[in-house]
XYZ file of C-alpha atoms in Angstrom:
570
model
C 53.444 209.614 285.683
C 52.255 213.160 286.214
C 51.161 213.349 282.570
C 48.237 210.975 283.224
C 45.038 213.033 283.368
C 42.717 213.539 286.312
C 39.267 214.366 285.034
C 35.545 213.823 285.612
C 35.702 210.471 283.849
C 38.228 208.937 286.240
C 37.750 210.983 289.397
C 34.291 211.302 290.890
C 33.440 211.744 294.576
C 32.389 208.598 296.414
C 28.776 208.717 297.621
C 26.100 206.105 298.365
C 23.721 208.138 296.203
C 25.089 206.223 293.213
C 23.652 202.992 294.653
C 20.060 204.152 294.176
C 20.573 205.373 290.618
C 22.192 202.053 289.719
C 19.395 200.056 291.353
C 16.777 202.041 289.411
C 18.571 201.258 286.147
C 19.563 197.626 286.754
C 16.595 196.482 288.841
C 13.878 198.912 287.749
C 10.944 196.526 288.224
C 12.305 194.641 291.231
C 10.500 195.337 294.512
C 12.459 197.894 296.540
C 10.262 198.566 299.573
C 7.441 196.672 301.259
C 5.384 197.931 304.162
C 2.227 195.969 304.872
C 0.099 196.505 301.716
C 2.460 199.136 300.234
C 4.894 198.003 297.535
C 7.383 200.084 295.517
C 9.843 199.133 292.784
C 13.341 200.587 292.519
C 12.301 202.854 289.655
C 9.414 204.133 291.799
C 11.654 204.668 294.821
C 14.138 206.629 292.689
C 11.313 208.779 291.325
C 9.850 209.427 294.783
C 13.253 210.395 296.176
C 13.843 212.864 293.335
C 10.403 214.375 293.870
C 11.053 214.796 297.582
C 14.496 216.285 296.943
C 13.033 218.857 294.556
C 10.376 219.775 297.129
C 13.094 220.285 299.749
C 14.849 222.676 297.375
C 11.570 224.581 296.915
C 11.386 224.896 300.719
C 14.706 226.795 300.596
C 16.872 223.935 301.832
C 20.479 224.847 301.070
C 23.732 222.906 301.038
C 24.633 221.376 304.417
C 21.330 222.395 306.043
C 20.126 219.788 308.526
C 16.864 217.921 307.936
C 15.667 215.995 311.000
C 13.223 213.104 311.065
C 11.427 211.373 313.933
C 9.896 208.205 312.516
C 9.931 204.398 312.805
C 11.039 202.024 310.042
C 8.595 203.087 307.324
C 9.084 203.798 303.599
C 9.340 207.565 304.179
C 12.227 207.047 306.604
C 14.016 204.932 304.014
C 13.429 207.404 301.177
C 14.857 210.310 303.140
C 18.237 208.567 303.299
C 18.526 209.351 299.593
C 16.261 212.352 299.064
C 17.853 214.588 301.704
C 21.448 214.173 300.401
C 20.111 214.569 296.841
C 19.090 218.077 297.868
C 22.554 218.764 299.275
C 21.299 218.602 302.860
C 22.368 216.536 305.886
C 20.048 213.873 307.303
C 19.525 213.709 311.064
C 17.538 210.659 312.182
C 16.333 211.042 315.777
C 15.974 208.189 318.247
C 12.230 207.573 318.573
C 12.671 206.488 322.200
C 13.762 209.919 323.382
C 11.459 212.217 325.288
C 10.479 215.757 324.278
C 13.345 217.433 326.159
C 15.936 215.317 324.381
C 14.328 215.830 320.976
C 14.309 219.591 321.607
C 18.001 219.456 322.520
C 18.869 217.766 319.234
C 16.768 220.167 317.149
C 18.393 223.119 318.905
C 21.946 221.848 318.594
C 21.628 220.728 314.969
C 19.782 223.892 313.909
C 17.464 221.731 311.822
C 15.663 223.626 309.055
C 12.937 220.998 308.435
C 11.523 218.461 310.878
C 9.722 215.390 309.505
C 7.464 213.752 312.089
C 5.593 210.468 311.813
C 1.988 210.730 313.029
C 2.765 208.365 315.914
C 5.252 210.855 317.397
C 3.352 214.085 316.840
C 2.600 214.566 320.578
C 6.304 214.273 321.482
C 7.273 216.572 318.609
C 4.690 219.184 319.589
C 6.036 219.231 323.148
C 9.631 219.491 321.895
C 8.756 222.421 319.634
C 6.943 224.060 322.541
C 10.153 223.892 324.561
C 12.064 225.623 321.752
C 9.400 228.299 321.379
C 9.530 229.016 325.117
C 13.286 229.520 324.756
C 12.773 231.821 321.729
C 14.690 229.346 319.565
C 13.837 229.303 315.871
C 11.751 226.211 315.187
C 12.055 224.220 311.958
C 9.352 223.846 309.349
C 7.338 220.733 310.173
C 6.237 218.001 307.778
C 3.902 215.289 309.062
C 4.290 211.769 307.701
C 0.606 210.944 307.617
C -1.374 207.743 307.748
C -5.039 206.867 307.532
C -4.882 206.186 311.278
C -3.678 209.706 312.169
C -5.793 210.922 315.105
C -7.755 214.068 314.357
C -6.308 217.283 315.743
C -2.710 216.104 316.117
C -1.335 217.768 313.015
C 1.441 220.306 313.527
C 1.164 222.199 310.263
C -0.030 222.298 306.688
C 2.873 220.341 305.165
C 2.386 216.614 304.675
C 4.879 214.078 303.346
C 2.946 212.647 300.403
C 1.997 216.162 299.316
C 5.703 216.958 298.956
C 6.146 213.790 296.897
C 3.183 214.637 294.639
C 4.240 218.257 294.145
C 7.863 217.417 293.455
C 9.588 217.241 290.095
C 10.080 213.626 289.017
C 12.726 214.797 286.529
C 14.737 216.560 289.211
C 18.474 216.069 288.773
C 20.099 215.410 292.152
C 22.706 217.954 293.141
C 26.225 216.867 292.307
C 28.467 215.959 295.214
C 31.420 218.296 294.764
C 33.497 216.952 297.654
C 33.192 213.398 298.947
C 34.133 214.686 302.405
C 30.952 216.782 302.508
C 28.581 215.720 305.312
C 25.782 213.290 304.505
C 24.359 212.479 307.945
C 24.334 213.706 311.535
C 23.774 211.139 314.288
C 23.702 211.815 318.011
C 25.451 209.529 320.458
C 23.263 210.959 323.203
C 20.373 213.387 323.386
C 20.168 213.525 327.150
C 22.419 216.470 327.982
C 22.502 220.155 327.058
C 25.636 219.465 325.030
C 24.982 216.277 323.025
C 27.592 214.832 320.708
C 26.535 215.134 317.095
C 28.562 212.721 314.947
C 29.074 213.904 311.372
C 29.378 211.331 308.562
C 30.881 212.083 305.165
C 29.667 210.809 301.786
C 32.993 208.994 301.418
C 32.746 207.366 304.838
C 29.157 206.247 304.281
C 30.048 204.806 300.862
C 33.050 202.840 302.134
C 31.308 201.597 305.263
C 28.368 200.384 303.177
C 30.646 198.426 300.851
C 32.481 196.939 303.826
C 29.353 195.528 305.362
C 27.710 194.063 302.271
C 31.036 192.411 301.401
C 31.867 191.251 304.916
C 28.370 189.876 305.440
C 28.394 188.396 301.924
C 25.037 189.945 301.112
C 24.181 188.867 297.580
C 21.830 190.366 295.021
C 18.097 189.973 295.546
C 18.530 189.923 299.327
C 15.307 190.485 301.269
C 16.159 192.609 304.290
C 13.865 192.907 307.312
C 14.094 196.245 309.127
C 14.215 194.936 312.703
C 17.062 197.386 313.430
C 15.967 201.035 313.800
C 17.049 203.173 310.863
C 17.963 205.876 313.376
C 20.817 203.662 314.621
C 23.797 204.819 312.528
C 21.478 205.059 309.519
C 20.540 201.425 309.974
C 24.220 200.431 310.166
C 24.399 201.804 306.561
C 22.055 199.116 305.215
C 19.641 201.869 304.189
C 22.151 202.435 301.394
C 23.450 198.839 301.305
C 20.180 197.195 300.278
C 20.027 199.564 297.300
C 23.600 198.656 296.397
C 22.564 195.001 296.097
C 19.218 195.681 294.445
C 17.516 193.932 297.341
C 14.133 194.417 298.957
C 13.489 196.416 302.138
C 10.749 194.968 304.349
C 9.686 197.729 306.745
C 7.967 197.083 310.065
C 6.726 199.776 312.402
C 7.125 197.675 315.566
C 9.692 194.996 316.355
C 7.276 192.420 317.749
C 7.594 188.661 317.468
C 4.395 188.466 315.427
C 5.456 191.155 312.945
C 8.931 189.702 312.484
C 7.873 186.068 312.037
C 4.937 187.056 309.823
C 7.068 189.171 307.484
C 9.904 186.642 307.401
C 7.493 183.947 306.225
C 5.439 186.162 303.906
C 8.356 187.792 302.064
C 11.017 185.069 302.432
C 13.398 187.319 304.347
C 17.093 186.454 303.966
C 18.812 189.089 306.142
C 18.146 191.173 309.243
C 20.125 193.126 311.851
C 19.347 193.546 315.518
C 20.630 193.925 319.049
C 20.698 190.710 321.125
C 17.473 191.831 322.848
C 15.606 190.864 319.672
C 16.819 187.272 320.109
C 14.775 187.095 323.294
C 11.720 188.508 321.525
C 11.997 185.785 318.873
C 12.696 183.036 321.406
C 9.872 184.037 323.750
C 7.247 184.225 321.001
C 3.974 182.471 321.701
C 3.007 179.569 319.412
C 0.383 181.680 317.635
C 3.005 184.384 316.950
C 5.520 182.047 315.311
C 6.018 181.025 311.716
C 8.335 178.233 310.670
C 11.517 179.307 308.864
C 11.687 177.485 305.538
C 15.207 178.746 304.791
C 18.034 180.225 306.920
C 17.882 183.890 307.893
C 21.207 185.681 308.311
C 21.373 187.918 311.403
C 24.039 190.550 311.998
C 24.036 191.464 315.674
C 25.895 194.072 317.692
C 25.818 195.739 321.080
C 26.449 193.862 324.296
C 28.114 190.536 323.355
C 25.378 187.859 323.279
C 25.927 184.948 325.672
C 27.024 181.740 323.953
C 23.910 179.977 325.253
C 21.675 182.601 323.641
C 23.437 182.188 320.283
C 22.875 178.451 320.425
C 19.152 178.859 321.082
C 18.547 181.375 318.305
C 20.451 179.318 315.727
C 18.353 176.276 316.563
C 15.358 178.200 315.188
C 17.036 178.632 311.798
C 18.816 181.963 312.253
C 22.520 182.165 311.385
C 24.278 184.778 313.518
C 27.274 186.984 312.705
C 28.566 189.189 315.508
C 29.796 192.741 314.848
C 31.184 195.612 316.880
C 30.830 199.267 316.133
C 29.897 202.658 317.419
C 28.252 205.763 316.071
C 31.618 207.411 315.421
C 32.679 204.530 313.157
C 29.590 204.785 310.898
C 28.203 201.650 312.485
C 29.985 198.259 312.569
C 33.778 198.475 312.391
C 34.580 194.868 313.285
C 32.866 191.699 312.087
C 33.447 188.187 313.406
C 34.058 186.590 310.010
C 33.414 182.874 310.206
C 36.082 180.363 309.171
C 35.182 176.940 307.829
C 37.615 175.146 310.144
C 35.517 176.234 313.108
C 32.612 174.114 311.883
C 34.441 171.078 313.285
C 34.407 172.512 316.815
C 31.781 171.617 319.440
C 28.705 173.857 319.336
C 29.635 175.461 322.666
C 33.064 176.483 321.346
C 31.558 177.816 318.114
C 29.188 180.004 320.124
C 32.094 181.414 322.161
C 33.948 182.365 318.991
C 30.849 183.971 317.518
C 30.577 186.169 320.608
C 33.916 187.817 319.736
C 33.956 191.148 317.937
C 36.300 189.893 315.216
C 38.298 191.554 312.451
C 38.176 195.040 310.965
C 35.797 195.622 308.064
C 37.544 195.726 304.693
C 37.594 199.479 304.192
C 39.105 200.332 307.558
C 42.804 200.874 307.009
C 43.778 199.568 310.433
C 42.574 198.464 313.865
C 44.599 197.718 316.948
C 44.527 197.336 320.716
C 47.050 199.661 322.334
C 48.334 200.883 325.635
C 46.773 204.350 325.614
C 49.782 205.898 327.367
C 52.667 204.367 325.414
C 50.791 203.640 322.148
C 52.410 200.217 322.142
C 50.339 197.377 320.691
C 49.340 194.730 323.232
C 50.537 191.142 322.755
C 48.188 188.861 320.818
C 47.628 186.579 323.752
C 43.897 187.063 324.378
C 44.745 188.294 327.885
C 46.555 191.646 327.789
C 44.072 194.489 327.834
C 44.370 197.771 325.954
C 42.171 200.350 324.247
C 40.633 199.574 320.861
C 41.735 202.142 318.258
C 40.625 202.521 314.651
C 41.873 204.215 311.502
C 40.103 204.720 308.180
C 37.889 206.900 306.002
C 34.688 205.485 307.457
C 35.467 207.100 310.809
C 33.403 210.226 311.511
C 34.504 213.688 310.389
C 34.146 214.805 314.008
C 31.658 216.041 316.595
C 29.469 218.934 315.505
C 30.356 222.182 317.343
C 32.680 220.355 319.725
C 36.330 220.796 318.800
C 37.527 219.728 322.241
C 35.738 216.364 322.138
C 36.884 215.822 318.546
C 40.516 216.485 319.453
C 40.229 214.107 322.411
C 38.847 211.327 320.220
C 41.550 211.659 317.546
C 45.080 211.231 318.903
C 48.381 210.085 317.406
C 46.741 209.303 314.084
C 44.102 207.012 315.593
C 40.482 207.202 316.696
C 40.177 206.098 320.315
C 36.962 204.145 320.853
C 37.002 204.274 324.647
C 36.465 200.506 324.695
C 39.090 198.165 326.056
C 39.731 194.649 324.865
C 42.227 191.981 323.866
C 43.563 190.448 320.654
C 43.569 186.685 320.367
C 46.447 184.830 318.657
C 44.346 184.488 315.489
C 43.968 188.280 315.263
C 40.327 188.403 316.387
C 39.433 191.153 318.879
C 37.278 190.744 321.942
C 35.929 193.549 324.151
C 36.516 193.130 327.874
C 35.167 196.361 329.321
C 34.087 199.882 328.441
C 36.336 202.614 329.661
C 33.602 205.182 329.115
C 31.241 203.243 331.390
C 28.672 203.008 328.638
C 25.825 200.610 329.351
C 24.327 198.911 326.286
C 20.735 198.085 327.133
C 18.582 196.559 324.425
C 20.818 198.099 321.759
C 20.652 201.583 323.331
C 23.802 203.261 324.609
C 23.382 204.707 328.097
C 26.023 206.954 329.604
C 26.397 206.208 333.310
C 27.703 209.738 333.859
C 24.546 211.296 332.431
C 22.323 209.098 334.576
C 24.414 209.948 337.635
C 24.016 213.653 336.914
C 20.243 213.253 337.086
C 20.416 211.232 340.293
C 22.576 213.864 341.955
C 19.822 216.416 341.365
C 17.501 214.502 343.687
C 17.413 216.430 346.990
C 18.153 213.342 349.108
C 20.992 211.818 347.045
C 24.425 212.247 348.603
C 26.447 209.947 346.354
C 25.517 208.108 343.176
C 27.219 205.688 340.836
C 25.709 203.750 337.944
C 27.079 200.542 336.445
C 25.839 197.824 334.128
C 24.109 194.791 335.565
C 22.973 191.631 333.750
C 19.403 191.641 332.472
C 17.645 188.592 330.972
C 15.885 190.633 328.283
C 18.080 193.671 327.587
C 21.505 192.084 328.009
C 22.586 194.914 330.285
C 20.609 197.425 332.321
C 21.508 200.361 334.598
C 21.999 199.642 338.281
C 22.235 202.676 340.570
C 24.144 202.663 343.850
C 23.140 205.515 346.138
C 24.135 206.971 349.492
C 21.329 209.063 350.990
C 21.445 212.367 352.890
C 19.874 212.389 356.341
C 16.351 213.710 356.685
C 16.790 217.161 358.237
C 13.711 216.682 360.383
C 13.953 213.072 361.540
C 17.632 212.413 360.974
C 16.749 209.196 359.151
C 18.336 207.866 356.018
C 16.025 204.902 355.430
C 12.961 206.936 354.450
C 13.893 207.057 350.762
C 12.608 204.103 348.750
C 13.729 202.479 345.534
C 10.320 203.308 344.040
C 10.796 207.006 344.789
C 14.171 207.099 343.027
C 12.839 205.179 340.029
C 9.793 207.471 339.788
C 12.099 210.511 339.893
C 14.206 209.078 337.074
C 11.117 208.377 334.978
C 10.208 212.053 335.177
C 13.655 213.195 334.074
C 14.950 210.520 331.703
C 13.873 208.492 328.680
C 12.389 205.191 329.818
C 15.314 203.077 328.568
C 17.728 205.008 330.834
C 15.764 204.459 334.050
C 17.657 202.163 336.488
C 16.239 198.661 336.709
C 17.583 198.410 340.248
C 18.547 200.886 342.975
C 20.827 199.733 345.791
C 21.241 201.885 348.923
C 24.562 202.020 350.785
C 25.939 203.937 353.745
C 28.820 205.020 351.531
C 30.193 204.076 348.134
C 33.629 202.431 347.879
C 36.362 204.960 347.090
C 40.085 205.177 346.426
C 42.460 207.178 348.594
C 41.767 210.157 346.332
C 37.990 209.791 346.825
C 37.282 208.351 343.376
C 34.434 205.847 343.362
C 35.670 202.331 342.687
C 33.216 201.177 340.065
C 34.905 197.819 339.604
C 33.662 196.821 343.048
C 30.164 197.995 342.228
C 30.211 196.051 338.947
C 31.184 192.899 340.830
C 28.254 193.400 343.184
C 25.821 194.220 340.363
C 26.700 190.933 338.647
C 25.289 189.055 341.654
C 21.866 190.662 341.341
C 19.119 188.759 339.586
C 16.365 190.528 337.684
C 13.739 187.948 336.779
C 11.475 190.331 334.880
C 10.583 194.005 334.429
C 8.305 194.061 337.457
C 10.706 192.329 339.837
C 12.752 195.036 341.549
C 12.959 193.367 344.928
C 16.305 193.151 346.609
C 18.282 189.968 346.022
C 21.029 188.314 348.081
C 24.352 190.066 347.663
C 27.958 189.667 348.675
C 29.988 191.894 350.996
C 32.407 194.269 349.280
C 36.036 194.494 350.241
C 37.780 197.540 351.744
C 36.123 199.721 352.841
C 33.370 197.642 354.453
C 29.937 198.712 353.299
C 26.834 198.513 355.425
C 23.401 198.554 353.831
C 20.610 200.736 355.104
């Protein structure tokens, strides 16, 4: 059938930009964005995005230039998910919890041409730019996202967000996407090292991932979506584009507090929200004056550390209906969703909660997912017991790591993307994670590399050995626990003159707050194999016995003795 034509009418690149244009046409007067007293319709959002895109072009933004933004979940952050690609540029949303050094690292590595900064983060941005200037690195043009509450004297430059909107051309025609494999977004898995991993998304991948999630979650038209998930997390798990695809309403909140969430849910009749399990605790622990009664069910899509079955039961009793997902930055957000089956409704509540804690099935637009023996590439039996590495295949997988061919080649092998997570497949085909081969700790929805934290600890003058593992935390799900062997004091010969508070204070000076260990355990020596590799499985077993009652409680708790070699505490 080679005679059948391939032309513009039947072959156009896939891009989520089409979702906004469609929403503006089909739902022109429907509310698109709400933030406190600010309301926009879809026609207004489309106009504002075109104005911003035209202003970016006037600022000499060229194809594939990076535009970075440091901002919370506000209308400007949402608009840039469309406006930046409309100008042919690549959007880089920066984790607002990072410190100045990490922000500077991302700006340097991405070679950002423009840096949008919300007024709340101007001090951090100024410090980050100062670091770049001291290194003689070209700094990006800065645009401040202003607010009536902006403190005097904190502005970084003359450019201001609303000025770009007002000066822009409302008739601007967005640049055509010539190749659907062109980059649309750049997201960093970590900003805490000199060589961060910048994950590059394509227009095609973002489009397909968006469709997967709105279909898998059964998000209907006129959905009201609460932005409890940071938009900097994998572009809000693609729901920045997904809400537009359904003509829904975005309810933006600057802070994820119990009061703000309950208030907005009640005020705007929220139907959907995403979050890490840590948000469950915020909702459950709300004071009576912070709560509002749910008059209709609210669908929650959660990911990160698997929520305990007991926690799922408690949150659903409030009127939230939970769907569990699994994903990672490299997979453009969620890649697996625990799709619910009606037959499970007949099971006891405890059993239902256990099933909901599984990671589930692949999203529709992934071509394949499997659990394999990484050495033989053989699929593991579907017995729910045999462990292997989770591998993925599909167009929604990242293009690769920016400026890191070695890491890209390591991630893509034998036609699969290797997640670094290990798990099992149950007889019904549903996947469940059992461990993380990369030793990533998921704390409150944030990914923490144990290796990076260990590197910082080893720089302390008194640290001889260091290993970091995940430990249970009542609020964050998981938190870093550091095991340390101390060098002798050269003067006194003592090893017990280093305190937990000193190590924690040192980490606070050198790490973002969410990476600081919640507990530090001192040992004479760390358990090792015959080849002197630290046996983290023993440390994990010990960390699971620790009890952290709250953020302020860092006192030592009863612990068990480790097996071979025997370990004595200081």
